[in-house]
Structure formats: structure tokens, C-alpha cells
Amino acid sequence: MDNRSEVREFLRSRRARITPEQADLPRHGTNRRVPGLRREEVALLAGVSIDYYVKLERGNLSGVSDEVLAAIAGALQLDEAEYAHLFDLARAANSRPVPRRRTAATQIRPSLQRFLDAVGAPAWIRNERMDFVAANERGRALYSDILASPIRPANTARFVFLDPAARAYYPEWEDVAADIVAVLRSYAGRSPHNRALMDLIGELATRSEEFRTRWAAHNVRFHRTGRKRLHHRIVGELELTYEALELPADPGLTLFAYTAEPGTPSDERLRLLAEWATTMTAIDDVGRAPRADSLPS
């Protein structure tokens, strides 16, 4: 990605969403030409000169101090993910590009697979490209629709934006799509020289207008915990809570585990899914999942 362009569009988009009232500034006149704050208002709030802020918003974060970045983040009311993204962009602006090609991990250590298999809940691991790297038996059963794609490695971002089946699998598709783009942009800010990640973003931007529209919003987000609704073709609708754990020993990999509220229909359906998972044969190389009539009676 072009760092200057990323910085410029990110700062402009964050400035445009804040009104003077939200920033506790007086609104002078009614004919404001910008939807949010003016550059001079951000400079005032951050305690820097207007010329210096203009330089930053033009995409030049070279040499900027952490104190100034924090002040800009405060003036723009950035949340935790946006704050981290701004610092990631500054770090990229002040470091030399890494010439080597970094490949995304597509397999895990045997001990990590044993850990996955010992987890009682559906669990899976993805890399920064959102490739489906590994899972336990219940995790493969939960994501059997995504694994049905013949493309390997299976990829949740590609499934959401390029596979029509995604809208049935995710009843809240709009929210899922927005989350995926925001998380990918966070990853891209953190790893701007990750060629495999940039290739995926380029593919999605080329093939999906839905992706391009959301990418242009410059939203970023952490993916740590939350609620997700899925419509599984075997057991029906599931409302699950997920926990995401980054793996320090395996940089770039994140483990996700899903649970349901005890005593709810989703809890019962998750148990039914676990029974089905014990009957299914291993998904073959083309991702062919078991038939619905293999569900235990």
C-alpha cells in the first residue's frame, strides 16, 4: 500500500465524521464546506500549528513524535483500534521497506493441533489473510460451508465477498462484511509489506464492489470477542459468542473458539453439531462435507 495515501485518507475520514459540537467547539456560521472538523480545528484541539497538521494530513508522518500522534488521536476521538492503526501507519512511514516476500502461515505446529483437538468448543485458527489454517473436529463441522469451496486454503474473506452462499450462512451479512474489511485494514496497517495479504486485498478489490466500497471507508477494528449469528445448513440458526486469542509463539495466527449461552436453542444445536461432527469423515481435498442425512437421529 502507498503509506502517504493511507495516512491522508485515514486522517481525512476521521476528521470528516466529527462535528464541532462533538468536539465542544463553537459552530461559526452555517455554510461549512466540510462535513466535519476543519483542519485548523483539529490543529487547535491537538495543540499543533495548522501548517504542521496540514503536513501530516497530506500523508507525511516522517519523524512525528508519539506525543503528537497521541494528541492528534485525541483530537480526532480515535478509538483503541484507530489509535493503534495511526501508530502503525507512522511506524511504516519511519521504517525501511522489507524487500523479502513474507508468506502467510498455512499450517501449525503438531502441539498446537493437539491443543485444538483438546478444546471442547468449536475452534479454528486463521492467519492475517483470514486463511483457514487449522481447526478441531467441531470447528471443521461449524465451518463446513466455508470448507466446501474447492479453493485452498479456504478463506473467510473470499467466502464472504465472492461466494453467494455467504449471505445465507451469515444472516447478518452486512455486519460481517464490515467487520472483515475493518480487520483486514488493521492487519494491513500493521504489516504493510506482507505481500500475501496485499495480494488478497487486491483480489477482493478487483472482484467485489461491496469490498471496494467498504475498503474506501478506512474503518479499522480489533477482532477480540463478540457475538455472531450463523445459519448452518445441518443444525439451523446458531447465535454464538466467540473469543479470539492471538498466538504469541506463532505471529500472525489467531485462534477463535465459539460457545453458546447454556440452555438456549443454540446450545442444543451446538451439541447436535458435535454429534454430527463425530460421524463425519475427514473433509477431502476438495472440501466436500458430509450429507445432511448423516445427522444422528
PDB file of C-alpha atoms in Angstrom:
ATOM      1  CA  MET A   1       0.000   0.000   0.000  1.00  0.00           C
ATOM      2  CA  ASP A   2       1.036   3.605  -0.522  1.00  0.00           C
ATOM      3  CA  ASN A   3       1.674   4.838   3.010  1.00  0.00           C
ATOM      4  CA  ARG A   4       1.112   8.520   2.256  1.00  0.00           C
ATOM      5  CA  SER A   5      -2.216   7.810   0.621  1.00  0.00           C
ATOM      6  CA  GLU A   6      -3.281   5.600   3.538  1.00  0.00           C
ATOM      7  CA  VAL A   7      -2.372   8.286   6.070  1.00  0.00           C
ATOM      8  CA  ARG A   8      -4.073  11.033   4.092  1.00  0.00           C
ATOM      9  CA  GLU A   9      -7.349   9.191   3.606  1.00  0.00           C
ATOM     10  CA  PHE A  10      -7.446   7.828   7.148  1.00  0.00           C
ATOM     11  CA  LEU A  11      -6.976  11.251   8.770  1.00  0.00           C
ATOM     12  CA  ARG A  12      -9.434  12.907   6.417  1.00  0.00           C
ATOM     13  CA  SER A  13     -12.085  10.254   7.014  1.00  0.00           C
ATOM     14  CA  ARG A  14     -11.720  10.504  10.806  1.00  0.00           C
ATOM     15  CA  ARG A  15     -11.872  14.315  10.678  1.00  0.00           C
ATOM     16  CA  ALA A  16     -14.985  14.267   8.491  1.00  0.00           C
ATOM     17  CA  ARG A  17     -17.040  12.275  10.981  1.00  0.00           C
ATOM     18  CA  ILE A  18     -16.659  14.655  13.962  1.00  0.00           C
ATOM     19  CA  THR A  19     -18.886  17.696  14.261  1.00  0.00           C
ATOM     20  CA  PRO A  20     -17.823  20.854  16.118  1.00  0.00           C
ATOM     21  CA  GLU A  21     -20.435  20.058  18.747  1.00  0.00           C
ATOM     22  CA  GLN A  22     -18.909  16.639  19.381  1.00  0.00           C
ATOM     23  CA  ALA A  23     -15.535  18.331  19.843  1.00  0.00           C
ATOM     24  CA  ASP A  24     -17.006  21.026  22.131  1.00  0.00           C
ATOM     25  CA  LEU A  25     -16.175  23.739  19.618  1.00  0.00           C
ATOM     26  CA  PRO A  26     -18.458  26.639  18.653  1.00  0.00           C
ATOM     27  CA  ARG A  27     -20.024  26.392  15.209  1.00  0.00           C
ATOM     28  CA  HIS A  28     -19.322  29.643  13.367  1.00  0.00           C
ATOM     29  CA  GLY A  29     -21.836  30.145  10.576  1.00  0.00           C
ATOM     30  CA  THR A  30     -23.977  27.608   8.781  1.00  0.00           C
ATOM     31  CA  ASN A  31     -22.151  27.379   5.461  1.00  0.00           C
ATOM     32  CA  ARG A  32     -19.367  24.978   6.397  1.00  0.00           C
ATOM     33  CA  ARG A  33     -17.804  23.404   3.328  1.00  0.00           C
ATOM     34  CA  VAL A  34     -16.609  20.285   5.155  1.00  0.00           C
ATOM     35  CA  PRO A  35     -18.851  17.694   6.826  1.00  0.00           C
ATOM     36  CA  GLY A  36     -16.785  17.520   9.984  1.00  0.00           C
ATOM     37  CA  LEU A  37     -13.989  19.472  11.592  1.00  0.00           C
ATOM     38  CA  ARG A  38     -11.772  21.855   9.662  1.00  0.00           C
ATOM     39  CA  ARG A  39      -8.028  21.245   9.628  1.00  0.00           C
ATOM     40  CA  GLU A  40      -7.408  24.319  11.777  1.00  0.00           C
ATOM     41  CA  GLU A  41      -9.865  22.999  14.364  1.00  0.00           C
ATOM     42  CA  VAL A  42      -8.034  19.677  14.597  1.00  0.00           C
ATOM     43  CA  ALA A  43      -4.736  21.565  14.929  1.00  0.00           C
ATOM     44  CA  LEU A  44      -6.209  23.687  17.716  1.00  0.00           C
ATOM     45  CA  LEU A  45      -7.512  20.642  19.595  1.00  0.00           C
ATOM     46  CA  ALA A  46      -4.187  18.808  19.189  1.00  0.00           C
ATOM     47  CA  GLY A  47      -2.058  21.800  20.160  1.00  0.00           C
ATOM     48  CA  VAL A  48      -0.035  21.902  16.943  1.00  0.00           C
ATOM     49  CA  SER A  49       0.270  24.528  14.244  1.00  0.00           C
ATOM     50  CA  ILE A  50      -2.086  24.421  11.287  1.00  0.00           C
ATOM     51  CA  ASP A  51       0.888  24.114   8.911  1.00  0.00           C
ATOM     52  CA  TYR A  52       2.187  21.097  10.810  1.00  0.00           C
ATOM     53  CA  TYR A  53      -1.205  19.372  10.827  1.00  0.00           C
ATOM     54  CA  VAL A  54      -1.661  20.040   7.100  1.00  0.00           C
ATOM     55  CA  LYS A  55       1.691  18.334   6.517  1.00  0.00           C
ATOM     56  CA  LEU A  56       0.510  15.316   8.492  1.00  0.00           C
ATOM     57  CA  GLU A  57      -2.808  15.109   6.676  1.00  0.00           C
ATOM     58  CA  ARG A  58      -1.008  15.211   3.357  1.00  0.00           C
ATOM     59  CA  GLY A  59       0.412  11.865   4.398  1.00  0.00           C
ATOM     60  CA  ASN A  60       3.791  12.817   5.810  1.00  0.00           C
ATOM     61  CA  LEU A  61       4.236  11.133   9.195  1.00  0.00           C
ATOM     62  CA  SER A  62       8.012  11.000   8.887  1.00  0.00           C
ATOM     63  CA  GLY A  63       9.654  11.975  12.163  1.00  0.00           C
ATOM     64  CA  VAL A  64       6.407  12.661  14.029  1.00  0.00           C
ATOM     65  CA  SER A  65       6.677  12.052  17.778  1.00  0.00           C
ATOM     66  CA  ASP A  66       4.477   9.707  19.792  1.00  0.00           C
ATOM     67  CA  GLU A  67       3.257  12.700  21.790  1.00  0.00           C
ATOM     68  CA  VAL A  68       1.991  14.466  18.670  1.00  0.00           C
ATOM     69  CA  LEU A  69       0.384  11.280  17.385  1.00  0.00           C
ATOM     70  CA  ALA A  70      -1.406  10.842  20.710  1.00  0.00           C
ATOM     71  CA  ALA A  71      -2.586  14.453  20.585  1.00  0.00           C
ATOM     72  CA  ILE A  72      -3.923  14.003  17.039  1.00  0.00           C
ATOM     73  CA  ALA A  73      -5.649  10.776  18.096  1.00  0.00           C
ATOM     74  CA  GLY A  74      -7.286  12.604  20.985  1.00  0.00           C
ATOM     75  CA  ALA A  75      -8.438  15.483  18.786  1.00  0.00           C
ATOM     76  CA  LEU A  76      -9.981  13.036  16.310  1.00  0.00           C
ATOM     77  CA  GLN A  77     -11.531  10.953  19.119  1.00  0.00           C
ATOM     78  CA  LEU A  78      -9.976   7.742  17.824  1.00  0.00           C
ATOM     79  CA  ASP A  79     -10.984   4.501  19.485  1.00  0.00           C
ATOM     80  CA  GLU A  80      -8.434   1.872  20.548  1.00  0.00           C
ATOM     81  CA  ALA A  81      -8.220   0.175  17.135  1.00  0.00           C
ATOM     82  CA  GLU A  82      -7.952   3.502  15.287  1.00  0.00           C
ATOM     83  CA  TYR A  83      -5.303   4.725  17.736  1.00  0.00           C
ATOM     84  CA  ALA A  84      -3.226   1.597  17.106  1.00  0.00           C
ATOM     85  CA  HIS A  85      -3.743   1.947  13.346  1.00  0.00           C
ATOM     86  CA  LEU A  86      -2.446   5.535  13.349  1.00  0.00           C
ATOM     87  CA  PHE A  87       0.691   4.430  15.179  1.00  0.00           C
ATOM     88  CA  ASP A  88       1.097   1.502  12.763  1.00  0.00           C
ATOM     89  CA  LEU A  89       0.945   3.919   9.823  1.00  0.00           C
ATOM     90  CA  ALA A  90       3.528   6.155  11.484  1.00  0.00           C
ATOM     91  CA  ARG A  91       5.777   3.178  12.165  1.00  0.00           C
ATOM     92  CA  ALA A  92       5.577   2.175   8.496  1.00  0.00           C
ATOM     93  CA  ALA A  93       6.387   5.749   7.430  1.00  0.00           C
ATOM     94  CA  ASN A  94       9.526   5.730   9.534  1.00  0.00           C
ATOM     95  CA  SER A  95      10.867   2.299   8.647  1.00  0.00           C
ATOM     96  CA  ARG A  96      12.552   0.931   5.576  1.00  0.00           C
ATOM     97  CA  PRO A  97      10.516  -1.452   3.393  1.00  0.00           C
ATOM     98  CA  VAL A  98      11.255  -5.137   3.839  1.00  0.00           C
ATOM     99  CA  PRO A  99      12.294  -6.453   0.415  1.00  0.00           C
ATOM    100  CA  ARG A 100      11.658 -10.147   1.090  1.00  0.00           C
ATOM    101  CA  ARG A 101       8.309 -11.744   0.402  1.00  0.00           C
ATOM    102  CA  ARG A 102       6.526 -12.788   3.582  1.00  0.00           C
ATOM    103  CA  THR A 103       4.278 -15.796   3.117  1.00  0.00           C
ATOM    104  CA  ALA A 104       1.218 -16.371   5.282  1.00  0.00           C
ATOM    105  CA  ALA A 105       1.377 -19.404   7.550  1.00  0.00           C
ATOM    106  CA  THR A 106      -0.784 -22.233   6.209  1.00  0.00           C
ATOM    107  CA  GLN A 107      -0.061 -24.922   8.801  1.00  0.00           C
ATOM    108  CA  ILE A 108       0.527 -25.153  12.536  1.00  0.00           C
ATOM    109  CA  ARG A 109       2.798 -26.969  14.941  1.00  0.00           C
ATOM    110  CA  PRO A 110       1.696 -30.509  15.973  1.00  0.00           C
ATOM    111  CA  SER A 111       1.448 -29.460  19.633  1.00  0.00           C
ATOM    112  CA  LEU A 112      -0.887 -26.615  18.676  1.00  0.00           C
ATOM    113  CA  GLN A 113      -3.102 -29.032  16.749  1.00  0.00           C
ATOM    114  CA  ARG A 114      -3.217 -31.277  19.818  1.00  0.00           C
ATOM    115  CA  PHE A 115      -4.303 -28.278  21.873  1.00  0.00           C
ATOM    116  CA  LEU A 116      -7.060 -27.508  19.355  1.00  0.00           C
ATOM    117  CA  ASP A 117      -8.247 -31.099  19.461  1.00  0.00           C
ATOM    118  CA  ALA A 118      -8.426 -30.934  23.270  1.00  0.00           C
ATOM    119  CA  VAL A 119     -10.703 -27.879  23.219  1.00  0.00           C
ATOM    120  CA  GLY A 120     -14.333 -28.899  23.776  1.00  0.00           C
ATOM    121  CA  ALA A 121     -15.801 -25.984  21.821  1.00  0.00           C
ATOM    122  CA  PRO A 122     -15.617 -25.434  18.050  1.00  0.00           C
ATOM    123  CA  ALA A 123     -12.229 -23.800  17.479  1.00  0.00           C
ATOM    124  CA  TRP A 124     -10.144 -22.811  14.479  1.00  0.00           C
ATOM    125  CA  ILE A 125      -7.030 -20.831  13.623  1.00  0.00           C
ATOM    126  CA  ARG A 126      -6.575 -18.251  10.877  1.00  0.00           C
ATOM    127  CA  ASN A 127      -3.697 -16.127   9.648  1.00  0.00           C
ATOM    128  CA  GLU A 128      -3.690 -12.411   8.785  1.00  0.00           C
ATOM    129  CA  ARG A 129      -5.068 -13.201   5.337  1.00  0.00           C
ATOM    130  CA  MET A 130      -8.036 -14.902   7.029  1.00  0.00           C
ATOM    131  CA  ASP A 131      -6.988 -18.249   5.589  1.00  0.00           C
ATOM    132  CA  PHE A 132      -8.486 -21.245   7.412  1.00  0.00           C
ATOM    133  CA  VAL A 133      -5.239 -22.725   8.735  1.00  0.00           C
ATOM    134  CA  ALA A 134      -6.397 -25.391  11.212  1.00  0.00           C
ATOM    135  CA  ALA A 135      -9.355 -26.459  13.325  1.00  0.00           C
ATOM    136  CA  ASN A 136     -10.623 -29.150  15.630  1.00  0.00           C
ATOM    137  CA  GLU A 137     -13.376 -31.550  14.564  1.00  0.00           C
ATOM    138  CA  ARG A 138     -16.175 -29.289  15.789  1.00  0.00           C
ATOM    139  CA  GLY A 139     -14.600 -26.259  14.179  1.00  0.00           C
ATOM    140  CA  ARG A 140     -14.497 -28.023  10.813  1.00  0.00           C
ATOM    141  CA  ALA A 141     -18.141 -29.006  11.249  1.00  0.00           C
ATOM    142  CA  LEU A 142     -19.159 -25.447  12.135  1.00  0.00           C
ATOM    143  CA  TYR A 143     -17.355 -24.026   9.098  1.00  0.00           C
ATOM    144  CA  SER A 144     -18.199 -26.840   6.677  1.00  0.00           C
ATOM    145  CA  ASP A 145     -19.923 -24.350   4.329  1.00  0.00           C
ATOM    146  CA  ILE A 146     -16.712 -22.335   4.000  1.00  0.00           C
ATOM    147  CA  LEU A 147     -14.641 -25.501   3.625  1.00  0.00           C
ATOM    148  CA  ALA A 148     -16.921 -26.602   0.777  1.00  0.00           C
ATOM    149  CA  SER A 149     -15.078 -24.223  -1.535  1.00  0.00           C
ATOM    150  CA  PRO A 150     -12.629 -26.018  -3.843  1.00  0.00           C
ATOM    151  CA  ILE A 151     -10.087 -23.195  -3.425  1.00  0.00           C
ATOM    152  CA  ARG A 152      -7.348 -23.939  -0.932  1.00  0.00           C
ATOM    153  CA  PRO A 153      -6.599 -22.641   1.559  1.00  0.00           C
ATOM    154  CA  ALA A 154     -10.214 -21.829   2.441  1.00  0.00           C
ATOM    155  CA  ASN A 155     -10.502 -18.123   3.229  1.00  0.00           C
ATOM    156  CA  THR A 156     -13.285 -16.386   5.143  1.00  0.00           C
ATOM    157  CA  ALA A 157     -12.845 -13.005   3.440  1.00  0.00           C
ATOM    158  CA  ARG A 158     -13.008 -14.573  -0.017  1.00  0.00           C
ATOM    159  CA  PHE A 159     -16.054 -16.624   1.045  1.00  0.00           C
ATOM    160  CA  VAL A 160     -17.912 -13.563   2.343  1.00  0.00           C
ATOM    161  CA  PHE A 161     -17.342 -11.375  -0.709  1.00  0.00           C
ATOM    162  CA  LEU A 162     -17.097 -13.848  -3.583  1.00  0.00           C
ATOM    163  CA  ASP A 163     -19.357 -16.788  -2.668  1.00  0.00           C
ATOM    164  CA  PRO A 164     -23.151 -16.243  -2.907  1.00  0.00           C
ATOM    165  CA  ALA A 165     -23.631 -18.892  -0.188  1.00  0.00           C
ATOM    166  CA  ALA A 166     -22.184 -16.466   2.368  1.00  0.00           C
ATOM    167  CA  ARG A 167     -25.375 -14.425   2.610  1.00  0.00           C
ATOM    168  CA  ALA A 168     -27.329 -17.487   3.695  1.00  0.00           C
ATOM    169  CA  TYR A 169     -24.608 -18.645   6.081  1.00  0.00           C
ATOM    170  CA  TYR A 170     -24.321 -15.206   7.706  1.00  0.00           C
ATOM    171  CA  PRO A 171     -27.847 -13.796   8.375  1.00  0.00           C
ATOM    172  CA  GLU A 172     -26.167 -10.524   9.414  1.00  0.00           C
ATOM    173  CA  TRP A 173     -24.009 -10.411   6.306  1.00  0.00           C
ATOM    174  CA  GLU A 174     -23.650  -6.609   6.229  1.00  0.00           C
ATOM    175  CA  ASP A 175     -22.139  -6.539   9.720  1.00  0.00           C
ATOM    176  CA  VAL A 176     -19.843  -9.477   8.973  1.00  0.00           C
ATOM    177  CA  ALA A 177     -18.641  -7.850   5.748  1.00  0.00           C
ATOM    178  CA  ALA A 178     -17.906  -4.557   7.522  1.00  0.00           C
ATOM    179  CA  ASP A 179     -16.014  -6.384  10.289  1.00  0.00           C
ATOM    180  CA  ILE A 180     -13.863  -8.354   7.847  1.00  0.00           C
ATOM    181  CA  VAL A 181     -12.828  -5.272   5.876  1.00  0.00           C
ATOM    182  CA  ALA A 182     -12.064  -3.304   9.042  1.00  0.00           C
ATOM    183  CA  VAL A 183      -9.949  -6.146  10.451  1.00  0.00           C
ATOM    184  CA  LEU A 184      -8.090  -6.602   7.141  1.00  0.00           C
ATOM    185  CA  ARG A 185      -7.270  -2.891   7.089  1.00  0.00           C
ATOM    186  CA  SER A 186      -5.945  -3.131  10.646  1.00  0.00           C
ATOM    187  CA  TYR A 187      -3.746  -6.060   9.595  1.00  0.00           C
ATOM    188  CA  ALA A 188      -2.577  -4.154   6.519  1.00  0.00           C
ATOM    189  CA  GLY A 189      -1.582  -1.170   8.640  1.00  0.00           C
ATOM    190  CA  ARG A 190       0.365  -3.448  10.958  1.00  0.00           C
ATOM    191  CA  SER A 191       2.019  -5.445   8.147  1.00  0.00           C
ATOM    192  CA  PRO A 192       2.214  -3.153   5.096  1.00  0.00           C
ATOM    193  CA  HIS A 193       4.915  -5.280   3.448  1.00  0.00           C
ATOM    194  CA  ASN A 194       3.033  -8.583   3.773  1.00  0.00           C
ATOM    195  CA  ARG A 195       2.761  -9.421   0.080  1.00  0.00           C
ATOM    196  CA  ALA A 196       0.356 -12.333   0.580  1.00  0.00           C
ATOM    197  CA  LEU A 197      -2.044 -10.072   2.472  1.00  0.00           C
ATOM    198  CA  MET A 198      -1.798  -7.320  -0.140  1.00  0.00           C
ATOM    199  CA  ASP A 199      -2.449  -9.844  -2.904  1.00  0.00           C
ATOM    200  CA  LEU A 200      -5.685 -10.901  -1.208  1.00  0.00           C
ATOM    201  CA  ILE A 201      -6.804  -7.288  -0.725  1.00  0.00           C
ATOM    202  CA  GLY A 202      -6.042  -6.574  -4.370  1.00  0.00           C
ATOM    203  CA  GLU A 203      -8.022  -9.623  -5.493  1.00  0.00           C
ATOM    204  CA  LEU A 204     -11.066  -8.666  -3.410  1.00  0.00           C
ATOM    205  CA  ALA A 205     -10.922  -5.028  -4.522  1.00  0.00           C
ATOM    206  CA  THR A 206     -10.797  -6.136  -8.153  1.00  0.00           C
ATOM    207  CA  ARG A 207     -13.605  -8.698  -7.953  1.00  0.00           C
ATOM    208  CA  SER A 208     -16.033  -7.220  -5.400  1.00  0.00           C
ATOM    209  CA  GLU A 209     -17.672  -3.801  -5.491  1.00  0.00           C
ATOM    210  CA  GLU A 210     -19.013  -4.498  -1.975  1.00  0.00           C
ATOM    211  CA  PHE A 211     -15.441  -4.888  -0.766  1.00  0.00           C
ATOM    212  CA  ARG A 212     -14.209  -1.766  -2.603  1.00  0.00           C
ATOM    213  CA  THR A 213     -16.955   0.383  -1.076  1.00  0.00           C
ATOM    214  CA  ARG A 214     -16.167  -0.730   2.451  1.00  0.00           C
ATOM    215  CA  TRP A 215     -12.411  -0.518   1.933  1.00  0.00           C
ATOM    216  CA  ALA A 216     -12.763   3.129   0.909  1.00  0.00           C
ATOM    217  CA  ALA A 217     -14.299   3.943   4.308  1.00  0.00           C
ATOM    218  CA  HIS A 218     -10.904   3.359   6.025  1.00  0.00           C
ATOM    219  CA  ASN A 219     -12.529   1.814   9.093  1.00  0.00           C
ATOM    220  CA  VAL A 220     -10.392  -0.362  11.360  1.00  0.00           C
ATOM    221  CA  ARG A 221     -11.375  -2.765  14.110  1.00  0.00           C
ATOM    222  CA  PHE A 222      -9.979  -5.306  16.537  1.00  0.00           C
ATOM    223  CA  HIS A 223     -11.438  -8.811  16.420  1.00  0.00           C
ATOM    224  CA  ARG A 224     -11.227  -9.971  20.032  1.00  0.00           C
ATOM    225  CA  THR A 225     -14.668 -11.045  21.230  1.00  0.00           C
ATOM    226  CA  GLY A 226     -18.247 -10.675  20.123  1.00  0.00           C
ATOM    227  CA  ARG A 227     -21.485 -12.301  19.057  1.00  0.00           C
ATOM    228  CA  LYS A 228     -22.051 -13.992  15.721  1.00  0.00           C
ATOM    229  CA  ARG A 229     -25.153 -15.413  14.082  1.00  0.00           C
ATOM    230  CA  LEU A 230     -24.688 -18.312  11.672  1.00  0.00           C
ATOM    231  CA  HIS A 231     -27.187 -20.373   9.705  1.00  0.00           C
ATOM    232  CA  HIS A 232     -25.684 -23.824   9.500  1.00  0.00           C
ATOM    233  CA  ARG A 233     -27.181 -25.985   6.778  1.00  0.00           C
ATOM    234  CA  ILE A 234     -27.387 -29.010   9.093  1.00  0.00           C
ATOM    235  CA  VAL A 235     -28.487 -27.729  12.508  1.00  0.00           C
ATOM    236  CA  GLY A 236     -30.014 -24.365  11.570  1.00  0.00           C
ATOM    237  CA  GLU A 237     -29.516 -20.974  13.163  1.00  0.00           C
ATOM    238  CA  LEU A 238     -26.827 -20.511  15.803  1.00  0.00           C
ATOM    239  CA  GLU A 239     -26.199 -17.493  17.982  1.00  0.00           C
ATOM    240  CA  LEU A 240     -22.692 -17.845  19.361  1.00  0.00           C
ATOM    241  CA  THR A 241     -20.147 -15.882  21.337  1.00  0.00           C
ATOM    242  CA  TYR A 242     -16.564 -16.002  20.122  1.00  0.00           C
ATOM    243  CA  GLU A 243     -13.255 -15.327  21.836  1.00  0.00           C
ATOM    244  CA  ALA A 244     -10.179 -14.528  19.758  1.00  0.00           C
ATOM    245  CA  LEU A 245      -6.672 -15.215  21.052  1.00  0.00           C
ATOM    246  CA  GLU A 246      -3.533 -14.113  19.222  1.00  0.00           C
ATOM    247  CA  LEU A 247      -0.773 -16.707  19.489  1.00  0.00           C
ATOM    248  CA  PRO A 248       2.482 -15.052  20.617  1.00  0.00           C
ATOM    249  CA  ALA A 249       4.581 -18.082  19.671  1.00  0.00           C
ATOM    250  CA  ASP A 250       3.120 -18.003  16.155  1.00  0.00           C
ATOM    251  CA  PRO A 251       2.995 -14.357  15.000  1.00  0.00           C
ATOM    252  CA  GLY A 252       0.142 -13.672  12.612  1.00  0.00           C
ATOM    253  CA  LEU A 253      -2.019 -16.555  13.805  1.00  0.00           C
ATOM    254  CA  THR A 254      -5.236 -16.097  15.801  1.00  0.00           C
ATOM    255  CA  LEU A 255      -7.307 -18.799  17.493  1.00  0.00           C
ATOM    256  CA  PHE A 256     -11.106 -18.492  17.662  1.00  0.00           C
ATOM    257  CA  ALA A 257     -13.400 -20.519  19.928  1.00  0.00           C
ATOM    258  CA  TYR A 258     -17.210 -20.460  19.918  1.00  0.00           C
ATOM    259  CA  THR A 259     -19.695 -21.124  22.702  1.00  0.00           C
ATOM    260  CA  ALA A 260     -23.449 -20.739  23.159  1.00  0.00           C
ATOM    261  CA  GLU A 261     -25.407 -19.469  26.159  1.00  0.00           C
ATOM    262  CA  PRO A 262     -26.293 -22.540  28.284  1.00  0.00           C
ATOM    263  CA  GLY A 263     -29.868 -23.702  27.991  1.00  0.00           C
ATOM    264  CA  THR A 264     -30.603 -21.839  24.748  1.00  0.00           C
ATOM    265  CA  PRO A 265     -31.671 -23.379  21.420  1.00  0.00           C
ATOM    266  CA  SER A 266     -28.197 -22.526  20.086  1.00  0.00           C
ATOM    267  CA  ASP A 267     -26.644 -24.536  22.921  1.00  0.00           C
ATOM    268  CA  GLU A 268     -28.735 -27.560  21.968  1.00  0.00           C
ATOM    269  CA  ARG A 269     -27.934 -27.121  18.281  1.00  0.00           C
ATOM    270  CA  LEU A 270     -24.243 -26.843  19.067  1.00  0.00           C
ATOM    271  CA  ARG A 271     -24.434 -30.190  20.864  1.00  0.00           C
ATOM    272  CA  LEU A 272     -26.235 -31.629  17.855  1.00  0.00           C
ATOM    273  CA  LEU A 273     -23.468 -30.267  15.646  1.00  0.00           C
ATOM    274  CA  ALA A 274     -20.907 -32.002  17.853  1.00  0.00           C
ATOM    275  CA  GLU A 275     -22.752 -35.308  17.399  1.00  0.00           C
ATOM    276  CA  TRP A 276     -22.775 -34.788  13.651  1.00  0.00           C
ATOM    277  CA  ALA A 277     -19.083 -33.940  13.705  1.00  0.00           C
ATOM    278  CA  THR A 278     -18.257 -37.320  15.263  1.00  0.00           C
ATOM    279  CA  THR A 279     -19.971 -39.105  12.362  1.00  0.00           C
ATOM    280  CA  MET A 280     -18.451 -37.114   9.547  1.00  0.00           C
ATOM    281  CA  THR A 281     -15.493 -38.368   7.613  1.00  0.00           C
ATOM    282  CA  ALA A 282     -12.498 -36.081   7.190  1.00  0.00           C
ATOM    283  CA  ILE A 283     -13.194 -33.342   4.655  1.00  0.00           C
ATOM    284  CA  ASP A 284     -11.374 -34.319   1.483  1.00  0.00           C
ATOM    285  CA  ASP A 285      -9.073 -32.229  -0.660  1.00  0.00           C
ATOM    286  CA  VAL A 286     -11.939 -30.540  -2.488  1.00  0.00           C
ATOM    287  CA  GLY A 287     -13.723 -29.666   0.749  1.00  0.00           C
ATOM    288  CA  ARG A 288     -16.717 -31.989   0.239  1.00  0.00           C
ATOM    289  CA  ALA A 289     -18.733 -32.007   3.504  1.00  0.00           C
ATOM    290  CA  PRO A 290     -20.920 -34.920   4.708  1.00  0.00           C
ATOM    291  CA  ARG A 291     -24.529 -35.219   3.605  1.00  0.00           C
ATOM    292  CA  ALA A 292     -27.322 -33.903   5.825  1.00  0.00           C
ATOM    293  CA  ASP A 293     -28.735 -37.415   6.185  1.00  0.00           C
ATOM    294  CA  SER A 294     -25.636 -38.388   8.192  1.00  0.00           C
ATOM    295  CA  LEU A 295     -27.001 -36.438  11.170  1.00  0.00           C
ATOM    296  CA  PRO A 296     -27.581 -38.759  14.170  1.00  0.00           C
ATOM    297  CA  SER A 297     -31.226 -39.439  14.905  1.00  0.00           C
TER     298      SER A 297
END
